[in-house]
Every structure is written in structure tokens, then in C-alpha cells.
Short mmCIF file of C-alpha atoms in Angstrom, two decimals:
data_model
loop_
_atom_site.label_atom_id
_atom_site.label_comp_id
_atom_site.label_asym_id
_atom_site.label_seq_id
_atom_site.Cartn_x
_atom_site.Cartn_y
_atom_site.Cartn_z
CA UNK A 1 12.22 -13.95 -13.53
CA UNK A 2 10.04 -11.42 -15.32
CA UNK A 3 11.41 -7.91 -15.78
CA UNK A 4 10.19 -5.67 -12.94
CA UNK A 5 8.45 -3.25 -15.32
CA UNK A 6 6.43 -6.13 -16.78
CA UNK A 7 5.99 -7.97 -13.50
CA UNK A 8 4.65 -4.93 -11.66
CA UNK A 9 3.07 -3.17 -14.63
CA UNK A 10 -0.39 -2.59 -13.16
CA UNK A 11 0.79 -1.19 -9.84
CA UNK A 12 3.42 1.00 -11.52
CA UNK A 13 0.50 2.79 -13.15
CA UNK A 14 -0.78 3.66 -9.67
CA UNK A 15 2.30 4.64 -7.66
CA UNK A 16 4.95 4.92 -10.39
CA UNK A 17 8.59 3.89 -10.44
CA UNK A 18 9.42 6.06 -7.43
CA UNK A 19 6.76 4.34 -5.32
CA UNK A 20 7.88 0.90 -6.48
CA UNK A 21 11.49 1.73 -5.66
CA UNK A 22 10.44 2.69 -2.13
CA UNK A 23 8.63 -0.64 -1.76
CA UNK A 24 11.65 -2.58 -2.99
CA UNK A 25 13.87 -0.86 -0.43
CA UNK A 26 11.47 -1.51 2.45
CA UNK A 27 12.08 -4.08 5.16
CA UNK A 28 8.88 -5.40 6.81
CA UNK A 29 8.60 -7.32 10.06
CA UNK A 30 5.44 -9.36 10.71
CA UNK A 31 4.52 -10.40 14.22
CA UNK A 32 2.37 -13.57 14.25
CA UNK A 33 1.66 -15.32 10.97
CA UNK A 34 -1.88 -16.56 11.49
CA UNK A 35 -4.40 -15.84 8.74
CA UNK A 36 -4.44 -12.07 9.45
CA UNK A 37 -0.67 -11.73 9.29
CA UNK A 38 -0.29 -14.14 6.37
CA UNK A 39 -2.92 -12.34 4.29
CA UNK A 40 -1.28 -8.97 4.98
CA UNK A 41 2.16 -10.19 4.04
CA UNK A 42 0.92 -12.07 0.96
CA UNK A 43 -0.31 -8.80 -0.54
CA UNK A 44 3.00 -7.07 0.19
CA UNK A 45 5.11 -9.92 -1.20
CA UNK A 46 3.10 -9.94 -4.42
CA UNK A 47 3.59 -6.17 -4.58
CA UNK A 48 7.38 -6.56 -4.49
CA UNK A 49 8.38 -5.37 -1.02
CA UNK A 50 12.14 -5.64 -0.48
CA UNK A 51 12.41 -8.03 2.46
CA UNK A 52 10.21 -9.67 5.09
CA UNK A 53 10.94 -11.14 8.50
CA UNK A 54 8.28 -13.29 10.16
CA UNK A 55 8.30 -13.64 13.95
CA UNK A 56 6.12 -16.43 15.37
CA UNK A 57 6.95 -19.08 17.96
CA UNK A 58 3.99 -21.38 17.39
CA UNK A 59 3.75 -24.71 15.56
CA UNK A 60 1.22 -25.53 12.84
CA UNK A 61 -1.79 -27.21 14.42
CA UNK A 62 -4.76 -28.99 12.87
CA UNK A 63 -6.96 -25.89 13.31
CA UNK A 64 -4.56 -23.82 11.20
CA UNK A 65 -5.31 -25.92 8.12
CA UNK A 66 -8.84 -24.56 7.97
CA UNK A 67 -8.06 -20.85 8.18
CA UNK A 68 -4.59 -20.28 6.75
CA UNK A 69 -3.99 -21.03 3.08
CA UNK A 70 -0.23 -20.78 3.57
CA UNK A 71 0.08 -24.05 5.46
CA UNK A 72 -1.00 -27.57 4.47
CA UNK A 73 -1.11 -31.12 5.86
CA UNK A 74 2.65 -31.54 5.48
CA UNK A 75 3.16 -28.51 7.73
CA UNK A 76 1.58 -30.09 10.84
CA UNK A 77 3.88 -29.87 13.85
CA UNK A 78 6.41 -27.67 12.05
CA UNK A 79 7.30 -24.05 12.75
CA UNK A 80 4.45 -21.87 11.48
CA UNK A 81 6.86 -19.02 10.73
CA UNK A 82 9.05 -21.33 8.63
CA UNK A 83 6.11 -22.76 6.63
CA UNK A 84 4.50 -19.40 5.90
CA UNK A 85 7.88 -17.88 5.00
CA UNK A 86 8.56 -20.71 2.54
CA UNK A 87 5.13 -20.35 0.92
CA UNK A 88 5.45 -16.57 0.55
CA UNK A 89 8.91 -16.94 -0.98
CA UNK A 90 7.34 -19.08 -3.71
CA UNK A 91 4.93 -16.29 -4.59
CA UNK A 92 7.75 -13.85 -5.40
CA UNK A 93 11.37 -15.02 -5.40
CA UNK A 94 12.61 -11.41 -5.71
CA UNK A 95 11.61 -10.79 -2.08
CA UNK A 96 14.15 -11.66 0.61
CA UNK A 97 12.39 -13.68 3.29
CA UNK A 98 13.46 -14.99 6.68
CA UNK A 99 11.77 -16.16 9.86
CA UNK A 100 12.45 -16.14 13.58
CA UNK A 101 10.83 -18.90 15.62
CA UNK A 102 10.05 -16.90 18.74
CA UNK A 103 6.92 -15.51 20.34
CA UNK A 104 6.60 -11.77 19.59
CA UNK A 105 5.67 -10.96 23.19
CA UNK A 106 9.00 -12.39 24.38
CA UNK A 107 10.92 -10.44 21.75
CA UNK A 108 9.17 -7.20 22.73
CA UNK A 109 10.11 -7.76 26.38
CA UNK A 110 13.67 -9.06 25.98
CA UNK A 111 15.07 -7.53 22.79
CA UNK A 112 13.39 -4.19 21.95
CA UNK A 113 16.33 -3.01 19.81
CA UNK A 114 15.49 -5.83 17.35
CA UNK A 115 12.78 -3.69 15.75
CA UNK A 116 15.06 -0.76 14.84
CA UNK A 117 16.30 -2.55 11.70
CA UNK A 118 12.90 -2.42 9.96
CA UNK A 119 11.12 0.17 7.85
CA UNK A 120 7.76 -0.92 9.21
CA UNK A 121 6.35 -3.46 11.65
CA UNK A 122 2.98 -5.16 11.14
CA UNK A 123 1.82 -6.43 14.51
CA UNK A 124 -1.10 -8.86 14.34
CA UNK A 125 -3.13 -10.52 17.09
CA UNK A 126 -1.34 -8.76 19.95
CA UNK A 127 -3.10 -8.06 23.23
CA UNK A 128 -3.25 -4.54 24.64
CA UNK A 129 -0.25 -4.82 26.97
CA UNK A 130 2.06 -5.90 24.14
CA UNK A 131 0.62 -3.29 21.76
CA UNK A 132 1.45 -0.50 24.21
CA UNK A 133 5.02 -1.77 24.76
CA UNK A 134 5.69 -2.21 21.03
CA UNK A 135 4.29 1.21 20.23
CA UNK A 136 6.73 2.82 22.68
CA UNK A 137 9.64 0.91 21.12
CA UNK A 138 8.76 1.77 17.50
CA UNK A 139 8.19 5.45 18.28
CA UNK A 140 11.55 5.66 20.02
CA UNK A 141 13.24 4.04 17.01
CA UNK A 142 11.17 5.99 14.42
CA UNK A 143 9.86 2.74 12.92
CA UNK A 144 6.38 2.82 11.37
CA UNK A 145 3.87 0.50 13.00
CA UNK A 146 0.52 -0.97 12.02
CA UNK A 147 -1.67 -3.04 14.33
CA UNK A 148 -4.09 -5.52 12.76
CA UNK A 149 -6.38 -7.91 14.55
CA UNK A 150 -9.14 -10.35 13.59
CA UNK A 151 -11.45 -11.68 16.29
CA UNK A 152 -14.44 -13.74 15.21
CA UNK A 153 -16.65 -11.56 13.00
CA UNK A 154 -14.85 -8.32 13.79
CA UNK A 155 -11.39 -6.85 13.43
CA UNK A 156 -9.43 -3.63 13.49
CA UNK A 157 -6.50 -1.84 11.88
CA UNK A 158 -4.68 1.06 13.54
CA UNK A 159 -1.62 3.00 12.34
CA UNK A 160 0.84 4.37 14.88
CA UNK A 161 3.48 6.80 13.58
CA UNK A 162 4.77 10.02 15.13
CA UNK A 163 4.40 11.93 11.88
CA UNK A 164 3.77 11.00 8.28
CA UNK A 165 4.06 13.61 5.53
CA UNK A 166 2.58 13.15 2.07
CA UNK A 167 3.44 15.10 -1.08
CA UNK A 168 1.56 12.93 -3.58
CA UNK A 169 -1.77 12.59 -1.75
CA UNK A 170 -3.60 11.92 -5.06
CA UNK A 171 -7.14 12.95 -4.03
CA UNK A 172 -9.98 11.51 -6.11
CA UNK A 173 -11.38 14.95 -6.91
CA UNK A 174 -9.47 18.20 -6.95
CA UNK A 175 -10.08 21.47 -8.77
CA UNK A 176 -7.81 22.15 -11.77
CA UNK A 177 -5.20 24.81 -11.02
CA UNK A 178 -6.17 27.22 -13.80
CA UNK A 179 -6.21 30.57 -11.90
CA UNK A 180 -9.23 31.78 -13.88
CA UNK A 181 -10.16 34.15 -11.07
CA UNK A 182 -6.61 35.42 -10.66
CA UNK A 183 -4.83 35.26 -14.04
CA UNK A 184 -1.16 36.25 -14.21
CA UNK A 185 -0.04 38.83 -16.84
CA UNK A 186 0.90 36.32 -19.58
CA UNK A 187 -2.42 34.47 -19.33
CA UNK A 188 -4.37 37.71 -19.28
CA UNK A 189 -2.39 39.00 -22.27
CA UNK A 190 -3.08 35.80 -24.22
CA UNK A 191 -6.81 36.06 -23.48
CA UNK A 192 -6.99 39.73 -24.42
CA UNK A 193 -5.44 38.99 -27.81
CA UNK A 194 -8.39 36.72 -28.74
CA UNK A 195 -11.61 38.33 -29.95
CA UNK A 196 -14.74 36.67 -28.54
CA UNK A 197 -16.80 38.44 -31.19
CA UNK A 198 -14.89 36.99 -34.13
CA UNK A 199 -17.22 36.58 -37.11
CA UNK A 200 -15.76 33.33 -38.40
CA UNK A 201 -18.06 30.61 -36.91
CA UNK A 202 -15.29 27.98 -36.96
CA UNK A 203 -12.91 30.28 -35.07
CA UNK A 204 -15.68 31.16 -32.60
CA UNK A 205 -16.29 27.47 -31.88
CA UNK A 206 -12.60 26.89 -31.16
CA UNK A 207 -11.84 29.53 -28.55
CA UNK A 208 -10.66 27.63 -25.44
CA UNK A 209 -13.04 27.86 -22.49
CA UNK A 210 -10.15 29.13 -20.34
CA UNK A 211 -9.98 32.24 -22.53
CA UNK A 212 -13.77 32.65 -22.52
CA UNK A 213 -13.94 32.51 -18.73
CA UNK A 214 -10.97 34.84 -18.14
CA UNK A 215 -12.47 37.47 -20.46
CA UNK A 216 -16.04 37.10 -19.21
CA UNK A 217 -14.89 37.25 -15.59
CA UNK A 218 -13.13 40.55 -16.35
CA UNK A 219 -16.26 41.83 -18.07
CA UNK A 220 -18.37 40.88 -15.07
CA UNK A 221 -15.98 42.57 -12.62
CA UNK A 222 -16.06 45.78 -14.68
CA UNK A 223 -19.83 46.05 -14.25
CA UNK A 224 -19.96 44.75 -10.66
CA UNK A 225 -17.49 46.91 -8.77
CA UNK A 226 -14.50 44.63 -9.28
CA UNK A 227 -16.06 41.57 -7.63
CA UNK A 228 -16.75 38.11 -9.04
CA UNK A 229 -20.12 36.32 -8.72
CA UNK A 230 -20.67 35.13 -5.15
CA UNK A 231 -24.39 34.58 -4.54
CA UNK A 232 -26.46 31.85 -6.16
CA UNK A 233 -28.33 34.44 -8.22
CA UNK A 234 -25.12 36.09 -9.42
CA UNK A 235 -23.67 32.73 -10.43
CA UNK A 236 -26.85 31.96 -12.38
CA UNK A 237 -26.63 35.36 -14.10
CA UNK A 238 -22.98 34.72 -15.02
CA UNK A 239 -23.93 31.42 -16.66
CA UNK A 240 -26.70 33.21 -18.58
CA UNK A 241 -24.15 35.79 -19.70
CA UNK A 242 -21.96 33.02 -21.07
CA UNK A 243 -24.92 31.42 -22.82
CA UNK A 244 -25.83 34.76 -24.43
CA UNK A 245 -22.46 34.88 -26.22
CA UNK A 246 -23.08 31.62 -28.05
CA UNK A 247 -23.70 32.11 -31.77
CA UNK A 248 -24.85 28.52 -32.35
CA UNK A 249 -26.37 25.81 -30.20
CA UNK A 250 -23.58 23.32 -30.99
CA UNK A 251 -20.71 25.41 -29.62
CA UNK A 252 -19.10 22.89 -27.29
CA UNK A 253 -16.48 25.35 -26.09
CA UNK A 254 -19.11 27.66 -24.63
CA UNK A 255 -20.92 24.72 -23.05
CA UNK A 256 -17.59 23.72 -21.48
CA UNK A 257 -17.23 27.30 -20.20
CA UNK A 258 -20.70 27.14 -18.61
CA UNK A 259 -19.94 23.75 -17.04
CA UNK A 260 -16.58 25.02 -15.72
CA UNK A 261 -17.85 28.41 -14.55
CA UNK A 262 -17.66 27.25 -10.91
CA UNK A 263 -13.85 27.43 -11.28
CA UNK A 264 -14.21 31.21 -11.57
CA UNK A 265 -16.17 31.33 -8.31
CA UNK A 266 -13.58 29.31 -6.37
CA UNK A 267 -11.91 31.29 -3.58
CA UNK A 268 -8.46 32.67 -4.28
CA UNK A 269 -5.43 31.82 -2.19
CA UNK A 270 -4.70 28.64 -0.27
CA UNK A 271 -6.97 26.16 1.53
CA UNK A 272 -7.40 26.06 5.30
CA UNK A 273 -5.64 22.65 5.35
CA UNK A 274 -2.57 24.07 3.65
CA UNK A 275 -2.70 27.16 5.87
CA UNK A 276 -2.42 24.90 8.92
CA UNK A 277 0.60 23.17 7.43
CA UNK A 278 2.51 26.39 6.65
CA UNK A 279 1.64 27.72 10.12
CA UNK A 280 3.01 24.56 11.78
CA UNK A 281 5.91 25.05 14.17
CA UNK A 282 7.94 22.58 12.07
CA UNK A 283 8.39 25.30 9.42
CA UNK A 284 10.94 26.80 11.83
CA UNK A 285 13.54 24.49 10.33
CA UNK A 286 16.89 23.37 11.69
CA UNK A 287 19.61 20.84 10.95
CA UNK A 288 17.37 17.92 11.92
CA UNK A 289 14.37 19.00 9.85
CA UNK A 290 13.07 16.62 7.19
CA UNK A 291 13.18 17.48 3.50
CA UNK A 292 9.41 17.93 3.58
CA UNK A 293 9.52 20.69 6.19
CA UNK A 294 12.43 22.44 4.46
CA UNK A 295 10.32 22.60 1.30
CA UNK A 296 7.27 23.76 3.27
CA UNK A 297 9.40 26.56 4.75
CA UNK A 298 10.35 27.58 1.19
CA UNK A 299 6.70 27.38 0.14
CA UNK A 300 5.69 29.63 3.03
CA UNK A 301 8.20 32.25 1.87
CA UNK A 302 6.99 31.92 -1.73
CA UNK A 303 3.31 32.38 -0.81
CA UNK A 304 4.15 35.50 1.20
CA UNK A 305 6.30 36.97 -1.56
CA UNK A 306 6.46 35.93 -5.23
CA UNK A 307 3.28 33.88 -5.08
CA UNK A 308 1.11 36.76 -3.93
CA UNK A 309 -0.90 34.45 -1.68
CA UNK A 310 -0.89 31.51 -4.13
CA UNK A 311 1.13 28.30 -4.35
CA UNK A 312 3.33 27.46 -7.38
CA UNK A 313 1.22 26.79 -10.48
CA UNK A 314 0.84 23.10 -11.33
CA UNK A 315 1.28 23.81 -15.03
CA UNK A 316 -1.14 21.36 -16.65
CA UNK A 317 -4.43 22.06 -18.40
CA UNK A 318 -7.32 19.69 -19.08
CA UNK A 319 -8.57 18.66 -22.50
CA UNK A 320 -10.92 21.19 -24.05
CA UNK A 321 -12.48 22.19 -27.36
CA UNK A 322 -9.91 24.43 -29.04
CA UNK A 323 -7.90 25.01 -32.16
CA UNK A 324 -4.54 23.24 -32.01
CA UNK A 325 -2.72 26.57 -32.13
CA UNK A 326 -4.63 28.07 -29.21
CA UNK A 327 -4.32 24.91 -27.10
CA UNK A 328 -0.56 24.54 -27.67
CA UNK A 329 0.06 28.22 -26.89
CA UNK A 330 -2.10 28.00 -23.76
CA UNK A 331 -0.21 24.92 -22.66
CA UNK A 332 3.10 26.74 -23.11
CA UNK A 333 1.89 29.68 -21.01
CA UNK A 334 0.89 27.41 -18.12
CA UNK A 335 4.10 25.38 -18.36
CA UNK A 336 6.27 28.52 -18.45
CA UNK A 337 4.59 29.93 -15.34
CA UNK A 338 4.92 26.58 -13.57
CA UNK A 339 8.63 26.37 -14.41
CA UNK A 340 9.24 29.96 -13.27
CA UNK A 341 7.51 29.26 -9.93
CA UNK A 342 9.52 26.06 -9.49
CA UNK A 343 12.81 27.90 -10.04
CA UNK A 344 11.90 30.42 -7.32
CA UNK A 345 10.99 27.61 -4.89
CA UNK A 346 14.19 25.71 -5.75
CA UNK A 347 16.33 28.76 -5.03
CA UNK A 348 14.57 29.28 -1.71
CA UNK A 349 15.05 25.59 -0.80
CA UNK A 350 18.77 25.79 -1.62
CA UNK A 351 19.15 28.95 0.47
CA UNK A 352 17.34 27.42 3.45
CA UNK A 353 19.48 24.26 3.27
CA UNK A 354 22.64 26.37 3.24
CA UNK A 355 21.37 28.45 6.15
CA UNK A 356 20.74 25.38 8.38
CA UNK A 357 24.12 23.89 7.57
CA UNK A 358 23.11 21.19 5.14
CA UNK A 359 24.27 20.47 1.60
CA UNK A 360 22.38 22.91 -0.65
CA UNK A 361 21.73 20.14 -3.16
CA UNK A 362 20.75 17.40 -0.70
CA UNK A 363 17.13 17.63 -1.92
CA UNK A 364 16.98 16.50 -5.58
CA UNK A 365 15.39 18.67 -8.26
CA UNK A 366 12.84 15.95 -9.04
CA UNK A 367 11.64 16.01 -5.41
CA UNK A 368 11.25 19.79 -5.44
CA UNK A 369 9.39 19.62 -8.77
CA UNK A 370 7.00 17.02 -7.40
CA UNK A 371 6.50 19.14 -4.29
CA UNK A 372 5.65 22.23 -6.39
CA UNK A 373 3.23 20.27 -8.57
CA UNK A 374 1.43 18.91 -5.51
CA UNK A 375 1.74 21.94 -3.22
CA UNK A 376 -2.04 22.38 -2.92
CA UNK A 377 -2.49 18.75 -1.86
CA UNK A 378 0.11 18.32 0.88
CA UNK A 379 -0.90 16.28 3.91
CA UNK A 380 0.57 15.86 7.38
CA UNK A 381 -0.69 12.93 9.51
CA UNK A 382 0.16 12.61 13.18
CA UNK A 383 -0.90 9.67 15.32
CA UNK A 384 -1.33 9.69 19.06
CA UNK A 385 0.52 6.95 20.98
CA UNK A 386 -1.74 3.94 21.49
CA UNK A 387 -1.19 4.19 25.26
CA UNK A 388 -2.53 7.76 25.30
CA UNK A 389 -5.57 6.79 23.26
CA UNK A 390 -6.32 3.87 25.56
CA UNK A 391 -5.83 5.83 28.79
CA UNK A 392 -7.25 9.19 27.69
CA UNK A 393 -9.47 8.82 24.61
CA UNK A 394 -11.49 11.79 23.45
CA UNK A 395 -14.41 11.38 25.85
CA UNK A 396 -16.74 13.51 23.74
CA UNK A 397 -16.04 11.39 20.65
CA UNK A 398 -16.37 8.11 22.55
CA UNK A 399 -19.72 9.12 24.08
CA UNK A 400 -20.94 10.35 20.71
CA UNK A 401 -20.10 7.02 19.06
CA UNK A 402 -21.69 5.00 21.89
CA UNK A 403 -24.98 6.89 21.61
CA UNK A 404 -25.00 7.06 17.77
CA UNK A 405 -27.02 4.20 16.27
CA UNK A 406 -24.81 4.17 13.16
CA UNK A 407 -21.58 3.78 15.16
CA UNK A 408 -22.68 1.96 18.31
CA UNK A 409 -21.75 -1.53 17.04
CA UNK A 410 -18.34 -0.44 15.69
CA UNK A 411 -17.40 1.31 18.93
CA UNK A 412 -18.92 -1.62 20.85
CA UNK A 413 -16.50 -3.99 19.11
CA UNK A 414 -13.66 -1.53 19.76
CA UNK A 415 -14.45 -1.54 23.50
CA UNK A 416 -14.96 -5.30 23.61
CA UNK A 417 -11.64 -6.00 21.85
CA UNK A 418 -10.02 -4.19 24.76
CA UNK A 419 -12.30 -5.89 27.29
CA UNK A 420 -11.39 -9.41 26.10
CA UNK A 421 -7.70 -8.57 26.68
CA UNK A 422 -8.48 -7.53 30.25
CA UNK A 423 -10.55 -10.69 30.62
CA UNK A 424 -7.69 -12.85 29.33
CA UNK A 425 -5.21 -11.16 31.68
CA UNK A 426 -7.45 -12.03 34.63
CA UNK A 427 -8.70 -15.51 33.66
CA UNK A 428 -5.81 -16.83 31.50
CA UNK A 429 -8.11 -17.50 28.53
CA UNK A 430 -10.37 -15.53 26.21
CA UNK A 431 -14.16 -15.62 26.76
CA UNK A 432 -15.78 -18.56 25.01
CA UNK A 433 -12.40 -20.03 24.03
CA UNK A 434 -13.14 -23.42 25.61
CA UNK A 435 -16.24 -25.57 25.61
CA UNK A 436 -18.56 -25.20 28.60
CA UNK A 437 -19.06 -22.30 30.97
CA UNK A 438 -20.24 -19.90 28.26
CA UNK A 439 -22.83 -18.27 30.53
CA UNK A 440 -20.17 -17.58 33.13
CA UNK A 441 -17.85 -16.15 30.46
CA UNK A 442 -20.64 -13.84 29.24
CA UNK A 443 -21.24 -12.57 32.76
CA UNK A 444 -17.53 -12.00 33.36
CA UNK A 445 -17.06 -10.20 30.03
CA UNK A 446 -20.03 -7.95 30.74
CA UNK A 447 -18.56 -7.00 34.12
CA UNK A 448 -15.17 -6.37 32.51
CA UNK A 449 -16.69 -4.20 29.76
CA UNK A 450 -18.68 -2.09 32.26
CA UNK A 451 -15.53 -1.63 34.35
CA UNK A 452 -13.59 -0.52 31.25
CA UNK A 453 -16.31 1.97 30.26
CA UNK A 454 -16.26 3.41 33.79
CA UNK A 455 -12.46 3.76 33.64
CA UNK A 456 -12.83 5.66 30.34
CA UNK A 457 -15.33 8.10 31.89
CA UNK A 458 -18.41 6.60 30.26
CA UNK A 459 -20.19 5.74 33.52
CA UNK A 460 -23.80 4.73 32.94
CA UNK A 461 -23.25 3.75 29.30
CA UNK A 462 -23.50 0.05 28.42
CA UNK A 463 -23.03 -2.27 25.46
CA UNK A 464 -25.85 -4.45 24.15
CA UNK A 465 -26.27 -7.96 25.50
CA UNK A 466 -26.29 -9.31 21.94
CA UNK A 467 -22.86 -7.83 21.21
CA UNK A 468 -21.36 -9.24 24.41
CA UNK A 469 -22.90 -12.66 23.66
CA UNK A 470 -21.49 -12.58 20.12
CA UNK A 471 -18.02 -11.69 21.41
CA UNK A 472 -18.10 -14.74 23.67
CA UNK A 473 -19.46 -16.90 20.88
CA UNK A 474 -16.44 -15.91 18.73
CA UNK A 475 -14.14 -17.64 21.22
CA UNK A 476 -11.16 -15.60 19.93
CA UNK A 477 -11.36 -17.46 16.60
CA UNK A 478 -9.44 -16.04 13.66
CA UNK A 479 -11.73 -16.62 10.68
CA UNK A 480 -10.10 -16.56 7.27
CA UNK A 481 -12.82 -14.51 5.56
CA UNK A 482 -12.46 -11.73 8.16
CA UNK A 483 -8.67 -12.05 8.23
CA UNK A 484 -8.56 -11.56 4.45
CA UNK A 485 -10.44 -8.26 4.76
CA UNK A 486 -8.31 -7.03 7.67
CA UNK A 487 -5.12 -8.16 5.91
CA UNK A 488 -6.18 -6.37 2.74
CA UNK A 489 -6.80 -3.11 4.59
CA UNK A 490 -3.57 -3.41 6.58
CA UNK A 491 -1.44 -4.06 3.49
CA UNK A 492 -3.07 -1.13 1.70
CA UNK A 493 -2.06 1.17 4.57
CA UNK A 494 1.47 -0.28 4.58
CA UNK A 495 1.84 0.65 0.91
CA UNK A 496 0.58 4.20 1.56
CA UNK A 497 3.10 4.67 4.36
CA UNK A 498 6.07 3.23 2.46
CA UNK A 499 5.44 4.93 -0.90
CA UNK A 500 4.36 8.20 0.81
CA UNK A 501 1.50 8.34 -1.66
CA UNK A 502 -2.21 8.62 -0.90
CA UNK A 503 -3.41 9.54 2.60
CA UNK A 504 -3.34 6.81 5.27
CA UNK A 505 -6.26 6.28 7.65
CA UNK A 506 -6.41 8.72 10.54
CA UNK A 507 -8.26 6.62 13.13
CA UNK A 508 -9.05 3.04 14.08
CA UNK A 509 -10.64 1.01 11.29
CA UNK A 510 -13.25 -1.40 12.64
CA UNK A 511 -14.75 -4.15 10.48
CA UNK A 512 -18.17 -5.54 11.39
CA UNK A 513 -18.72 -8.73 9.40
CA UNK A 514 -22.13 -9.30 10.99
CA UNK A 515 -23.62 -6.26 9.23
CA UNK A 516 -21.00 -6.11 6.42
CA UNK A 517 -19.90 -2.62 7.52
CA UNK A 518 -16.55 -0.95 8.05
CA UNK A 519 -16.13 2.32 9.94
CA UNK A 520 -13.33 4.62 11.06
CA UNK A 521 -13.32 5.74 14.69
CA UNK A 522 -11.38 8.88 15.58
CA UNK A 523 -10.77 8.72 19.31
CA UNK A 524 -7.85 11.14 19.58
#
């Protein structure tokens, strides 16, 4: 077997050794191993998840050969769970794999405690009644849950977790933490020691843009009553001021300063998102509080005291045109401030842990360091129980989606995926599932959909005939091409939840293969 660092080299570059370790400790349960479930689990097995348990009571039928690559002719008549489990084990022998030949619906009804052993459950192709029951069970046991479903040319993915906290949210774009508009004494002192009017052209070309902006911002404030540029005109004037200090057209450091001048205009203090987190009632910590909220409580104290309204400094600086000496010294100043801030946070964390009766060193230094480095990017995700969403969705959002041309098909599929479950409960089959009687099925599904909309408070709103006809034409088929997309999205969200990196989806993901569109519906 290949060494893990070589085997998982590419993904280690994304979520690091800590993320990979979390994956390798995780235990995943898959309910139903049709193409949607198999595709989801395939991605997780290749990624090196610790163990998998497949629950499916069905046998491999002829129709499975055309939509599930994890069964073949020799599998006909055998346990589907056993065949898929065997195939997945071949893909990565480091993953522990087992199967249970039982229908998930029966397990949900008769043995709810079964699910408490898992890190996360991926429930595929469940109808609404079973989804609601499973969601209650997983919430009670604090087990993460993801629903995934493919149905003809549509499908959905929905996360259900009480609370999910993220330290390493890794946003695509985020402003460097340079504090150009609020320099601390050491940075200001370093900048003041450098002469922007130095006569040596080589030295002038190698003044770091951080120094240029700190000094020019101070100069601007001196002549503008202590305020930084705020209006469009003032920002333009500030850029012209920077340009006027260039002694040659090829001074890249001054061009960098002009390009980065918006960092001076950025508001001081913390973002509204972070403000909501530190104002959360969970910052009133106790013995049962998670490590995350203990550290947030320490952060709240830091911002109000030593931080002076700011979070701990991240401590890194971007590449820039500079002499080696200036750059190294600047780097040391940022790193020293970052380390000093971390030590203050660490002490506050230790004190809080002691105060609530926990081991003062139960949160490792590495975790606190990561928290400090990512303090500006913290995320807290909370998901409403699926039963609440189904019974009391946000009526304003639902009506907005139904009347919005861009979202009407996505929300139409969302409604119809619920309607077909009601239909199946009443008529013991899904619309269009059997040959003949399609017109009757269409009429029944339309009546069911209108009834559902009325129950949700959307009286008078309807779905298009074409969409209802398409839903019947699908006949509850699980197409591999759609299942591969849904499985890919579901496995991506599983990895986010397990590694606690990146921000998981906050609503219901709906895939529309007819128009090649995917959209996120927030109905809570």
C-alpha cells in the first residue's frame, strides 16, 4: 500500500494533515446504495475516510446494471449492499467497509440507536416520512446528517446538523490583515524610521508598499482633521498623492501602493459576521461548551481589552517589492505582534477553562494558534430540523422563489419532490413508475402538488404543466449522470463537515439537469 502522504498528496495540499486525520477517524453510514449513494461513497472512499457501513436490503436487478457502475452481471440476484461494499473496498483497502442487508426504513423504525455509532450519515433516496424520522434521531444523538436524492433529471442535497462551527473557512478572497489604517506602535516606529524622500533611486524603489501606505495615511490624516479618505473623490486624491511621490515611472513599489490603497480605506474593527458570533449566547460558556465557544469567549474578552476592537493579528505579509532587509524586518514585526496576541488569547483560554471546571490545557496550543490566525474568518452554521422546514418554511422566501423566473423551476422541483412522496404514500407507487395510466398520474400529481402548496400557505400559486409532466415522465428513475452530480456535491459537503474546513451549504441544493443549472434554496 502506498504511503498515506504519497497516496493522498493532492488532497493534503487542500485540507492538510489535520483534515486528513479527521477523515481517517470518521465513520460514515450510507443508507441505500443505488447510483446516488454509490457515487457519494466512492468519492469518500477514494479520499481515505476511516470506515463505511452500507445499509440496503435490496438485491441487484437487471436495471441496476445500467445505472450503477459498482455492480456487474455477476452481481445479479445478490445483495446490493454486499456487491457495492466489495467494489468500494477494492478502490481503497485502507478503508474499513461493512454492509447490513436491511432496508433503511425498517432500521429507522426499529433500531434508532444504531445510528449513534457514526460520525455522519448519508441518507439517499429516502421519502419525506423517513427523512423526518431520521433527522430527529440524528439530532438527538448529535450525528451529522446529509440527505441526497436523485429523481429523473433533478436532485437535491440538504445538510441537517444542529450546529457546525468552522475555524478554517478558507474564503476565496479575503483582505490581508495588515492594519495599515490602524498600525500598532512597532509598525509605526518601523515606518517612521524610513525616509520616503531618500535620494538614492535604488533605495527609493525598494521601500515596501506597507511603509509607503502607513506614512502617507498619516500624512493625509494630518491635513484632513485626523480622518482617512472615505468618499470616492478623496480616495482618488489619495491615489494621486501616492503617484506624486514617484521619482520614476518604473517604481513598482509605488504602483503596488496605489493598487493596495483600498486596504487603507477598509473599515477598522471587526466584521458584522464576527460581531454576531461574539454576541451569541453560546459565549456564556459552561462545562458543556465546545472548544470553539470557549475560544470565542476568550476572543470576545481580547477584542474588548488588549485588542482595542481588533482580533489577533494573523502575522503574515504578502510578497511585495522591497529590499531583503526591509522585508525580513517587516515580517518579524508582524510575526512578533501575532505571537504576542496569541499568548494573550492562550492565557485567556486557559483561565476560562479553569473557571468552568475543565482541564486548563484540554485545548491544544496548535488549535488556539489556528483559531487566532483565522479569527476574522470564523463561521457558525445552524440548520433547522427538516420537519420544521417542511411544516413551516419561510413563506416569504417560498413565495419569492415561486414568482421569480430564475428560481421557479428549482423551487418547482423542490415542491414536486415532496409531492411525489405524498403521491406514493396515497397510491403505493410513484407517478409514471409503471407503464400505462400516465395521464391519470399527471392529474393526480397536479392535485397533490396544489394541495401541498395550499398547506404551505401558497394558495393560488401553481407549478407549470410542463414541470409536472416531466416529473411523471421521470418515473422515479435514478439516472447515473444525475446521480454522479448529486453524489459529487454530497461527498464534497461530507468532507467540509468532517474536516471542519470550508463553509458547508446553508440551504437545499437543487440540481436541474434539464437546463444544466444548480441553485441553493434557503427556506428557513
